[in-house]
Coordinates of C-alpha atoms in Angstrom, one line a residue:
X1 CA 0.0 0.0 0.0
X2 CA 1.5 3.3 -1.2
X3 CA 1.5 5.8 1.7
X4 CA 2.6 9.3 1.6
X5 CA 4.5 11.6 3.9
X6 CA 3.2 15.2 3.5
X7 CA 4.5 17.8 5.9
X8 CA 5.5 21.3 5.6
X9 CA 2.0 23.6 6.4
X10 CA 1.7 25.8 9.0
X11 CA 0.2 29.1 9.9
X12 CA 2.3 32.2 8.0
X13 CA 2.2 35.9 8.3
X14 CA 1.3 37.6 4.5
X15 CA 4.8 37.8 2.5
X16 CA 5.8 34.4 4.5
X17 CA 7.3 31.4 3.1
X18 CA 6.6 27.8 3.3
X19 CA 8.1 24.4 1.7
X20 CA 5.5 22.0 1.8
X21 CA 7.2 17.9 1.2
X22 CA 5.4 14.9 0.0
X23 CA 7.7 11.8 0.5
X24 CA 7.0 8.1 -0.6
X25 CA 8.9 5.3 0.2
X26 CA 10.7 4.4 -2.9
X27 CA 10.5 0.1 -2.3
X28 CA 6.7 1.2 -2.9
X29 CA 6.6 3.9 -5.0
X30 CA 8.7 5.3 -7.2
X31 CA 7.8 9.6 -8.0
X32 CA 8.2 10.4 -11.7
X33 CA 6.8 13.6 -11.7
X34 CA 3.4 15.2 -10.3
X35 CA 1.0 18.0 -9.4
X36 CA 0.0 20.0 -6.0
X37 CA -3.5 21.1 -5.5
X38 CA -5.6 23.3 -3.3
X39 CA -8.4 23.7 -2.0
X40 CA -10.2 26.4 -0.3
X41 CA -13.3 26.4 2.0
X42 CA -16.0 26.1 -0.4
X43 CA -14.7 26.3 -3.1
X44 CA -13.2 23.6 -5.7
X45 CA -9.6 21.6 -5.5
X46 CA -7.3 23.3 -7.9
X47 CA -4.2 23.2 -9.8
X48 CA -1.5 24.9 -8.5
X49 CA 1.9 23.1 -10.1
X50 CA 2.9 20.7 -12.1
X51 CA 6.3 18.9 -12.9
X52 CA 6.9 16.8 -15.7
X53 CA 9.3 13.8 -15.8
X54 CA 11.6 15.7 -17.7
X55 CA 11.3 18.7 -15.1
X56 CA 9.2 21.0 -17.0
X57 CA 6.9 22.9 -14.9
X58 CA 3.5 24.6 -14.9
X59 CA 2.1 27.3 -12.5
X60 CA -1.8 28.6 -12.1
X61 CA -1.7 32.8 -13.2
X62 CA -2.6 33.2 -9.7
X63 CA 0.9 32.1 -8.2
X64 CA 3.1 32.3 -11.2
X65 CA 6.7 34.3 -9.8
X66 CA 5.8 33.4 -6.0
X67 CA 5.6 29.2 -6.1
X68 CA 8.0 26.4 -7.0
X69 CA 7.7 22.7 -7.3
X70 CA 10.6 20.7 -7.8
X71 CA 11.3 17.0 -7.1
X72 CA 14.3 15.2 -5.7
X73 CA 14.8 11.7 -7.0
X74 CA 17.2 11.2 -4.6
X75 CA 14.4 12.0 -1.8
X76 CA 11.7 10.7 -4.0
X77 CA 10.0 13.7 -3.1
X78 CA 7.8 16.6 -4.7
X79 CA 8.3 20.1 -2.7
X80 CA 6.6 23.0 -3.0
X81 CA 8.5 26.3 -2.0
X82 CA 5.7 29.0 -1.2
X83 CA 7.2 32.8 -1.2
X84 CA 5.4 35.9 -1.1
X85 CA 2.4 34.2 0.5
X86 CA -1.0 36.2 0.5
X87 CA -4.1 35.3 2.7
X88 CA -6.0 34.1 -0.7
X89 CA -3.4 31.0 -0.6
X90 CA -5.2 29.8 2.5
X91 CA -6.3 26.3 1.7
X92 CA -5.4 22.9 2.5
X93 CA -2.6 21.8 0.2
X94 CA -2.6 18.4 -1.4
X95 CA 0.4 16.2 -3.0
X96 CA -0.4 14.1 -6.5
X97 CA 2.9 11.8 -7.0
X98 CA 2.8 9.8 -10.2
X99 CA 4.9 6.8 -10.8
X100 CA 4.7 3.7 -12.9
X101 CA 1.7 2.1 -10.7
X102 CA -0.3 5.4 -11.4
X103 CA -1.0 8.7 -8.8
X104 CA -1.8 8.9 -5.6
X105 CA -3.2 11.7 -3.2
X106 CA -1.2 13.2 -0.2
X107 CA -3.5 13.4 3.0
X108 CA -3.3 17.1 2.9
X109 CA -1.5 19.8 4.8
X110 CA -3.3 23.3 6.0
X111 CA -2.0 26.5 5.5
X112 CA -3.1 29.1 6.9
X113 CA -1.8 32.7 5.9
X114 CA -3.0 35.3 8.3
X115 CA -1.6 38.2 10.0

């Protein structure tokens, strides 16, 4: 059974940073590439990053310039380094992994950008 580590939220002042993690054990499940998501209170899960296996990567508009996801094969993990954070990125942040048995969703991690 593929479980996954995700870790990282928090509560952050507006202009704060966070690095959210999503680790897999690699005897299980092996990450090729993958996505992060939101979601807000009412309101639907979103798109917020994508990484390709070849490393190419995809923002939303809304935090083009401000977010990062990268991935560590040597951590088999997917990051996601939050800067400039503003209190419309308040959501609870999901992980989407993909390997060669298919994707699998991260529990979810709040964050909570408030002053």
């Amino acid at each position: 059974q593929v479980q996954l580590a995700e870790s990282g939220g928090g509560l952050v002042q507006p202009g704060g940073s966070l690095r959210l993690s999503c680790a897999a054990s690699r005897s299980i499940f092996s990450i090729d590439f993958g996505n992060w998501y939101r979601q807000a209170p009412g309101k639907q899960r979103e798109l917020v990053a994508s990484i390709t296996r070849s490393g190419i990567t995809n923002y939303a508009d809304s935090v083009k310039g401000r977010f990062t996801i990268s991935r560590d094969s040597a951590e088999n993990t997917l990051y996601l380094q939050m800067n400039s954070l503003k209190p419309e990125d308040t959501a609870v942040y999901y992980c989407y992994p993909i390997g060669r048995i298919g994707g699998y969703w991260g529990q979810g991690t709040q964050v909570t950008v408030s002053s």
